[in-house]
mmCIF file of C-alpha atoms in Angstrom:
data_model
loop_
_atom_site.group_PDB
_atom_site.id
_atom_site.type_symbol
_atom_site.label_atom_id
_atom_site.label_comp_id
_atom_site.label_asym_id
_atom_site.label_seq_id
_atom_site.Cartn_x
_atom_site.Cartn_y
_atom_site.Cartn_z
ATOM 1 C CA MET A 1 -8.896 12.497 -5.197
ATOM 2 C CA ASP A 2 -11.546 15.232 -4.132
ATOM 3 C CA TYR A 3 -10.594 18.113 -1.874
ATOM 4 C CA SER A 4 -12.436 16.410 1.043
ATOM 5 C CA THR A 5 -10.264 13.326 0.817
ATOM 6 C CA LYS A 6 -6.981 15.397 0.601
ATOM 7 C CA ASP A 7 -8.222 17.580 3.523
ATOM 8 C CA PHE A 8 -8.986 14.406 5.650
ATOM 9 C CA TRP A 9 -5.430 12.999 5.095
ATOM 10 C CA GLU A 10 -3.711 16.564 5.556
ATOM 11 C CA ASP A 11 -5.535 16.772 8.959
ATOM 12 C CA ARG A 12 -4.715 13.152 9.977
ATOM 13 C CA LEU A 13 -1.106 13.032 9.188
ATOM 14 C CA ALA A 14 -0.469 16.651 10.630
ATOM 15 C CA SER A 15 -1.803 15.445 13.872
ATOM 16 C CA ASP A 16 -0.422 11.734 13.778
ATOM 17 C CA TRP A 17 2.634 11.005 11.447
ATOM 18 C CA THR A 18 3.169 7.429 12.762
ATOM 19 C CA GLU A 19 2.339 3.882 11.896
ATOM 20 C CA THR A 20 -1.047 4.522 13.220
ATOM 21 C CA GLY A 21 -1.814 7.730 11.142
ATOM 22 C CA VAL A 22 -1.125 5.792 8.039
ATOM 23 C CA GLY A 23 -2.326 2.497 9.193
ATOM 24 C CA TYR A 24 -5.433 0.772 10.802
ATOM 25 C CA ARG A 25 -5.836 3.475 13.475
ATOM 26 C CA SER A 26 -8.560 1.607 15.447
ATOM 27 C CA LEU A 27 -6.081 -1.292 16.101
ATOM 28 C CA GLY A 28 -3.768 0.929 17.967
ATOM 29 C CA LYS A 29 0.032 1.639 17.592
ATOM 30 C CA ALA A 30 1.321 -1.447 19.020
ATOM 31 C CA PHE A 31 -0.614 -3.870 16.702
ATOM 32 C CA ASN A 32 0.301 -1.669 13.623
ATOM 33 C CA VAL A 33 3.954 -1.845 14.512
ATOM 34 C CA TRP A 34 3.551 -5.536 14.006
ATOM 35 C CA MET A 35 1.623 -5.378 10.873
ATOM 36 C CA TYR A 36 4.290 -3.205 9.249
ATOM 37 C CA ARG A 37 6.845 -5.803 10.084
ATOM 38 C CA VAL A 38 4.708 -8.031 7.966
ATOM 39 C CA ARG A 39 4.413 -5.589 5.195
ATOM 40 C CA ARG A 40 8.435 -5.462 5.294
ATOM 41 C CA PHE A 41 8.724 -9.178 5.309
ATOM 42 C CA VAL A 42 6.321 -9.463 2.237
ATOM 43 C CA PHE A 43 7.557 -6.474 0.330
ATOM 44 C CA LEU A 44 11.401 -7.689 0.354
ATOM 45 C CA ARG A 45 10.371 -11.290 -0.236
ATOM 46 C CA GLU A 46 8.187 -10.537 -3.220
ATOM 47 C CA LEU A 47 10.722 -8.292 -4.927
ATOM 48 C CA GLN A 48 13.464 -10.958 -4.365
ATOM 49 C CA GLU A 49 11.147 -13.831 -5.687
ATOM 50 C CA ALA A 50 10.173 -11.723 -8.804
ATOM 51 C CA GLY A 51 14.073 -11.660 -9.585
ATOM 52 C CA VAL A 52 14.173 -7.968 -10.370
ATOM 53 C CA GLU A 53 17.335 -6.131 -9.743
ATOM 54 C CA VAL A 54 16.879 -3.081 -7.573
ATOM 55 C CA ALA A 55 20.458 -2.087 -6.744
ATOM 56 C CA GLY A 56 21.503 1.236 -8.432
ATOM 57 C CA THR A 57 17.990 1.838 -9.887
ATOM 58 C CA SER A 58 15.724 4.992 -9.674
ATOM 59 C CA VAL A 59 12.373 4.451 -7.834
ATOM 60 C CA PHE A 60 9.473 6.777 -7.462
ATOM 61 C CA ASP A 61 7.102 6.039 -4.538
ATOM 62 C CA ILE A 62 3.417 7.405 -4.574
ATOM 63 C CA GLY A 63 1.533 7.970 -1.382
ATOM 64 C CA THR A 64 4.774 7.960 0.740
ATOM 65 C CA GLY A 65 3.164 8.737 4.137
ATOM 66 C CA THR A 66 5.862 8.351 6.784
ATOM 67 C CA GLY A 67 8.411 6.947 4.354
ATOM 68 C CA PHE A 68 8.283 3.221 5.406
ATOM 69 C CA TYR A 69 8.634 2.134 1.852
ATOM 70 C CA VAL A 70 11.322 4.698 0.912
ATOM 71 C CA GLY A 71 13.453 2.922 3.806
ATOM 72 C CA LEU A 72 12.908 -0.540 2.281
ATOM 73 C CA TRP A 73 13.694 0.689 -1.278
ATOM 74 C CA LYS A 74 17.078 2.089 0.097
ATOM 75 C CA GLU A 75 17.651 -1.101 2.033
ATOM 76 C CA LEU A 76 17.410 -3.007 -1.248
ATOM 77 C CA GLY A 77 20.122 -0.587 -2.644
ATOM 78 C CA ALA A 78 18.069 1.577 -4.855
ATOM 79 C CA GLY A 79 20.384 4.433 -6.438
ATOM 80 C CA THR A 80 17.719 7.320 -5.938
ATOM 81 C CA VAL A 81 14.270 7.144 -4.189
ATOM 82 C CA THR A 82 11.853 9.962 -5.087
ATOM 83 C CA GLY A 83 8.683 10.011 -3.014
ATOM 84 C CA SER A 84 5.356 11.878 -3.117
ATOM 85 C CA ASP A 85 2.282 12.427 -1.018
ATOM 86 C CA ILE A 86 -1.154 14.193 -1.431
ATOM 87 C CA THR A 87 -0.490 15.947 1.778
ATOM 88 C CA SER A 88 2.035 18.878 2.318
ATOM 89 C CA SER A 89 2.536 17.954 6.115
ATOM 90 C CA ALA A 90 3.904 14.452 5.142
ATOM 91 C CA VAL A 91 6.185 15.858 2.314
ATOM 92 C CA SER A 92 7.563 18.491 4.743
ATOM 93 C CA ASN A 93 8.363 15.694 7.427
ATOM 94 C CA LEU A 94 9.728 13.530 4.725
ATOM 95 C CA ARG A 95 12.104 16.164 3.410
ATOM 96 C CA GLU A 96 13.586 16.311 6.970
ATOM 97 C CA ARG A 97 13.631 12.686 7.661
ATOM 98 C CA PHE A 98 15.305 11.912 4.417
ATOM 99 C CA PRO A 99 17.343 14.823 3.335
ATOM 100 C CA ASP A 100 19.148 12.988 0.343
ATOM 101 C CA SER A 101 15.780 12.249 -1.227
ATOM 102 C CA GLU A 102 13.361 14.427 -3.259
ATOM 103 C CA PHE A 103 9.587 14.605 -2.268
ATOM 104 C CA HIS A 104 6.766 16.256 -4.135
ATOM 105 C CA VAL A 105 3.053 17.109 -3.197
ATOM 106 C CA PHE A 106 1.298 14.902 -5.907
ATOM 107 C CA ASP A 107 -2.355 13.742 -6.369
ATOM 108 C CA VAL A 108 -1.823 10.681 -8.277
ATOM 109 C CA SER A 109 -5.594 10.513 -9.123
ATOM 110 C CA ARG A 110 -5.137 13.449 -11.370
ATOM 111 C CA PRO A 111 -3.494 14.161 -14.808
ATOM 112 C CA GLY A 112 -0.015 15.674 -14.637
ATOM 113 C CA LEU A 113 3.261 14.387 -13.139
ATOM 114 C CA PRO A 114 5.595 16.428 -10.795
ATOM 115 C CA VAL A 115 8.711 14.859 -12.557
ATOM 116 C CA PRO A 116 9.479 13.989 -16.218
ATOM 117 C CA ALA A 117 8.008 11.162 -17.632
ATOM 118 C CA GLY A 118 9.747 7.605 -18.200
ATOM 119 C CA SER A 119 12.360 8.548 -15.626
ATOM 120 C CA PHE A 120 12.185 5.665 -13.202
ATOM 121 C CA ASP A 121 12.807 1.897 -13.159
ATOM 122 C CA PHE A 122 10.362 1.223 -10.412
ATOM 123 C CA VAL A 123 7.149 3.077 -9.122
ATOM 124 C CA SER A 124 5.289 1.988 -6.076
ATOM 125 C CA ALA A 125 1.962 2.690 -4.481
ATOM 126 C CA MET A 126 1.567 0.816 -1.260
ATOM 127 C CA ASP A 127 -1.518 0.663 0.895
ATOM 128 C CA MET A 128 -3.105 3.735 -0.746
ATOM 129 C CA LEU A 129 -4.801 3.074 -3.997
ATOM 130 C CA PHE A 130 -8.125 1.869 -2.379
ATOM 131 C CA HIS A 131 -8.323 5.326 -0.764
ATOM 132 C CA ILE A 132 -9.021 6.641 -4.148
ATOM 133 C CA THR A 133 -12.934 6.720 -3.934
ATOM 134 C CA ASP A 134 -13.235 8.251 -7.536
ATOM 135 C CA ASP A 135 -13.238 5.551 -10.198
ATOM 136 C CA ALA A 136 -11.883 7.819 -13.020
ATOM 137 C CA GLY A 137 -9.220 8.948 -10.445
ATOM 138 C CA HIS A 138 -8.391 5.318 -9.742
ATOM 139 C CA ALA A 139 -8.077 4.543 -13.443
ATOM 140 C CA GLN A 140 -5.749 7.738 -13.855
ATOM 141 C CA ALA A 141 -3.464 6.572 -10.913
ATOM 142 C CA PHE A 142 -2.522 3.713 -13.148
ATOM 143 C CA ARG A 143 -1.913 5.579 -16.106
ATOM 144 C CA ASN A 144 0.446 7.920 -14.148
ATOM 145 C CA ALA A 145 2.372 5.159 -12.639
ATOM 146 C CA ALA A 146 2.879 3.691 -16.103
ATOM 147 C CA ALA A 147 3.935 7.280 -17.440
ATOM 148 C CA LEU A 148 6.667 7.571 -14.706
ATOM 149 C CA LEU A 149 8.167 4.340 -15.885
ATOM 150 C CA ARG A 150 10.737 3.508 -18.424
ATOM 151 C CA PRO A 151 9.857 0.768 -20.875
ATOM 152 C CA GLY A 152 10.234 -2.671 -19.056
ATOM 153 C CA GLY A 153 10.048 -0.875 -15.754
ATOM 154 C CA HIS A 154 8.024 -2.235 -12.913
ATOM 155 C CA PHE A 155 5.211 -1.169 -10.914
ATOM 156 C CA VAL A 156 4.686 -2.474 -7.372
ATOM 157 C CA PHE A 157 1.485 -1.832 -5.394
ATOM 158 C CA SER A 158 -0.896 -3.384 -2.923
ATOM 159 C CA GLU A 159 -4.626 -3.350 -3.414
ATOM 160 C CA ASN A 160 -7.883 -5.316 -2.059
ATOM 161 C CA PHE A 161 -8.393 -7.381 -5.136
ATOM 162 C CA LEU A 162 -11.916 -8.639 -4.450
ATOM 163 C CA PHE A 163 -13.504 -11.606 -6.022
ATOM 164 C CA GLY A 164 -16.874 -10.794 -4.119
ATOM 165 C CA PRO A 165 -18.779 -7.468 -4.875
ATOM 166 C CA GLU A 166 -17.196 -4.213 -4.756
ATOM 167 C CA GLN A 167 -17.322 -2.417 -1.379
ATOM 168 C CA ARG A 168 -17.817 1.558 -1.326
ATOM 169 C CA GLY A 169 -17.423 3.745 1.576
ATOM 170 C CA PRO A 170 -16.630 7.445 1.935
ATOM 171 C CA ARG A 171 -12.684 6.979 2.444
ATOM 172 C CA GLN A 172 -12.188 3.652 0.805
ATOM 173 C CA VAL A 173 -13.239 1.503 -2.173
ATOM 174 C CA ASN A 174 -12.310 -1.914 -2.591
ATOM 175 C CA ARG A 175 -12.544 -2.948 -6.061
ATOM 176 C CA SER A 176 -12.699 -6.130 -7.953
ATOM 177 C CA MET A 177 -9.740 -8.173 -9.368
ATOM 178 C CA HIS A 178 -11.581 -7.695 -12.763
ATOM 179 C CA THR A 179 -11.589 -3.785 -12.451
ATOM 180 C CA ILE A 180 -8.005 -3.619 -11.595
ATOM 181 C CA GLU A 181 -6.739 -5.883 -14.067
ATOM 182 C CA ARG A 182 -8.842 -3.959 -16.801
ATOM 183 C CA GLU A 183 -7.265 -0.797 -15.382
ATOM 184 C CA LEU A 184 -3.813 -2.178 -15.540
ATOM 185 C CA ALA A 185 -4.121 -3.389 -19.110
ATOM 186 C CA ALA A 186 -5.398 0.079 -20.273
ATOM 187 C CA ALA A 187 -2.366 1.726 -18.668
ATOM 188 C CA GLY A 188 0.072 -0.845 -20.359
ATOM 189 C CA LEU A 189 1.013 -2.544 -17.321
ATOM 190 C CA GLU A 190 1.318 -6.310 -17.238
ATOM 191 C CA PRO A 191 0.953 -8.415 -13.886
ATOM 192 C CA VAL A 192 3.939 -10.534 -13.435
ATOM 193 C CA ARG A 193 3.634 -11.449 -9.660
ATOM 194 C CA HIS A 194 0.650 -11.495 -7.212
ATOM 195 C CA SER A 195 0.578 -12.705 -3.522
ATOM 196 C CA PRO A 196 -1.089 -11.884 -0.165
ATOM 197 C CA MET A 197 0.321 -9.217 2.015
ATOM 198 C CA PHE A 198 -1.942 -10.365 4.805
ATOM 199 C CA VAL A 199 -4.117 -13.265 5.692
ATOM 200 C CA LEU A 200 -5.056 -12.785 9.309
ATOM 201 C CA MET A 201 -3.704 -9.356 10.420
ATOM 202 C CA ASN A 202 -5.608 -7.093 8.384
ATOM 203 C CA SER A 203 -9.322 -6.449 7.690
ATOM 204 C CA GLN A 204 -10.994 -9.381 5.901
ATOM 205 C CA VAL A 205 -12.329 -7.546 3.050
ATOM 206 C CA ASP A 206 -12.799 -10.405 0.726
ATOM 207 C CA ALA A 207 -14.271 -12.683 3.295
ATOM 208 C CA PRO A 208 -17.858 -13.541 3.746
ATOM 209 C CA TRP A 209 -19.911 -10.941 5.839
ATOM 210 C CA LEU A 210 -19.851 -12.964 9.071
ATOM 211 C CA GLN A 211 -16.006 -13.511 9.026
ATOM 212 C CA ARG A 212 -15.569 -9.776 8.285
ATOM 213 C CA ARG A 213 -17.724 -8.990 11.392
ATOM 214 C CA GLY A 214 -16.136 -11.353 13.615
ATOM 215 C CA TRP A 215 -12.658 -10.216 12.796
ATOM 216 C CA ALA A 216 -13.532 -6.720 13.383
ATOM 217 C CA ALA A 217 -15.019 -7.701 16.752
ATOM 218 C CA ILE A 218 -12.023 -9.555 17.974
ATOM 219 C CA MET A 219 -9.619 -6.868 17.017
ATOM 220 C CA ARG A 220 -11.669 -4.133 18.585
ATOM 221 C CA SER A 221 -11.915 -6.126 21.981
ATOM 222 C CA ALA A 222 -8.219 -6.730 21.684
ATOM 223 C CA THR A 223 -7.269 -3.133 21.384
ATOM 224 C CA ALA A 224 -9.683 -2.125 24.114
ATOM 225 C CA LEU A 225 -8.136 -4.460 26.503
ATOM 226 C CA GLY A 226 -4.656 -3.413 25.421
ATOM 227 C CA LEU A 227 -3.717 -6.670 24.021
ATOM 228 C CA GLY A 228 -2.548 -5.076 20.654
ATOM 229 C CA GLU A 229 1.104 -5.886 21.310
ATOM 230 C CA PRO A 230 0.930 -9.611 22.474
ATOM 231 C CA LEU A 231 -1.739 -10.316 19.746
ATOM 232 C CA GLY A 232 0.641 -8.889 16.978
ATOM 233 C CA ARG A 233 3.671 -10.850 18.506
ATOM 234 C CA ALA A 234 1.794 -14.182 18.617
ATOM 235 C CA LEU A 235 0.205 -13.821 15.092
ATOM 236 C CA TYR A 236 3.341 -12.409 13.332
ATOM 237 C CA PRO A 237 5.161 -15.806 12.861
ATOM 238 C CA LEU A 238 1.855 -17.615 11.759
ATOM 239 C CA GLU A 239 1.184 -14.661 9.293
ATOM 240 C CA LYS A 240 4.609 -14.863 7.832
ATOM 241 C CA ARG A 241 4.033 -18.709 7.138
ATOM 242 C CA LEU A 242 0.527 -18.131 5.613
ATOM 243 C CA VAL A 243 1.478 -15.443 3.160
ATOM 244 C CA GLN A 244 4.329 -17.555 1.973
ATOM 245 C CA THR A 245 2.076 -20.686 1.445
ATOM 246 C CA ARG A 246 -1.065 -19.088 -0.153
ATOM 247 C CA SER A 247 -1.633 -17.573 -3.659
ATOM 248 C CA GLU A 248 -4.720 -15.564 -2.587
ATOM 249 C CA GLY A 249 -5.976 -14.154 0.708
ATOM 250 C CA PRO A 250 -9.068 -12.302 2.240
ATOM 251 C CA SER A 251 -7.096 -9.071 2.721
ATOM 252 C CA THR A 252 -4.730 -6.804 1.037
ATOM 253 C CA GLU A 253 -2.515 -8.266 -1.664
ATOM 254 C CA MET A 254 0.699 -7.198 -3.510
ATOM 255 C CA MET A 255 1.179 -7.201 -7.122
ATOM 256 C CA ILE A 256 4.138 -6.503 -9.326
ATOM 257 C CA CYS A 257 3.538 -5.313 -13.118
ATOM 258 C CA ARG A 258 5.825 -4.494 -15.817
ATOM 259 C CA LYS A 259 5.522 -1.701 -18.285
ATOM 260 C CA VAL A 260 4.819 -3.379 -21.679
#
C-alpha cells in the first residue's frame, strides 16, 4: 500500500477503533454490529465445513483491525494467534486488548515478513485485501501469505470476486475472480472452498448497476432514519439462510486455500 493509504487508515482507526471504523461506516454502528454477526457465522461455519483442525495450531492474521478474527480463532481453539495491521494505532490497541498475543505493524503489500517464514498452520486476511489498490501489492499480499504458511497450511480470506468488470476507486479495488485465481496459483495457493459471506447485507459489488444503486439508496435512507438496528435484526436470519444455500453471491465472499 502507498503511504496515502496507510495514513488514511492510521487516521481512521486512531479516531474510531470500532466495528464502524473497520466496517461500512456509512451504514452506522448498529447495522455494522449485525453485519459482524453474519461474518462470525460464516467464518466459523466455513472452517467447520472445510474439515480443518484448528485446535492447538498457530495462526497469523493480516489486517487485524479491532481483533474480531483474533477472537474467532481463539474461540476455535488455536494455540497461538499472531496479528498484524498496517497502522500503529491498531497494533497498540490490540496489544492491550490481547496481552497474550503478539502483534506487528506489517504492510502485507510489500516484500518482507515480520516473523520467520513457514511458521504458521493458518493465515487469515479478512475484509482487507480489496483495500490494496496497487496491483503489484495485491499479488505480493498472496505471496506473503503463502510464505508465512507451512506446507499444507491454509490461507483463509475474503474478497469481492467479480465476474463482471473490475471496479477501481481511490481506496478500494474490486478484482475479477480470474485475476485473484491467477495470483493465488502464482503464490502456490490452491482453493479448496469458496462461499458467500454476504448476499443482502453488504454492498452489491457484483450485481448490475441498477441493483447496486438501489441497495445503496435503501441503506443510506435506513441509516438516516435511524433504522440500522431493526433492519439488521430483520435481515440477519434471512442472510444466514442465504449464505448457506448459495454457492455465489453479489457481495463479499470467503475462500479457503491450501499451500501446495
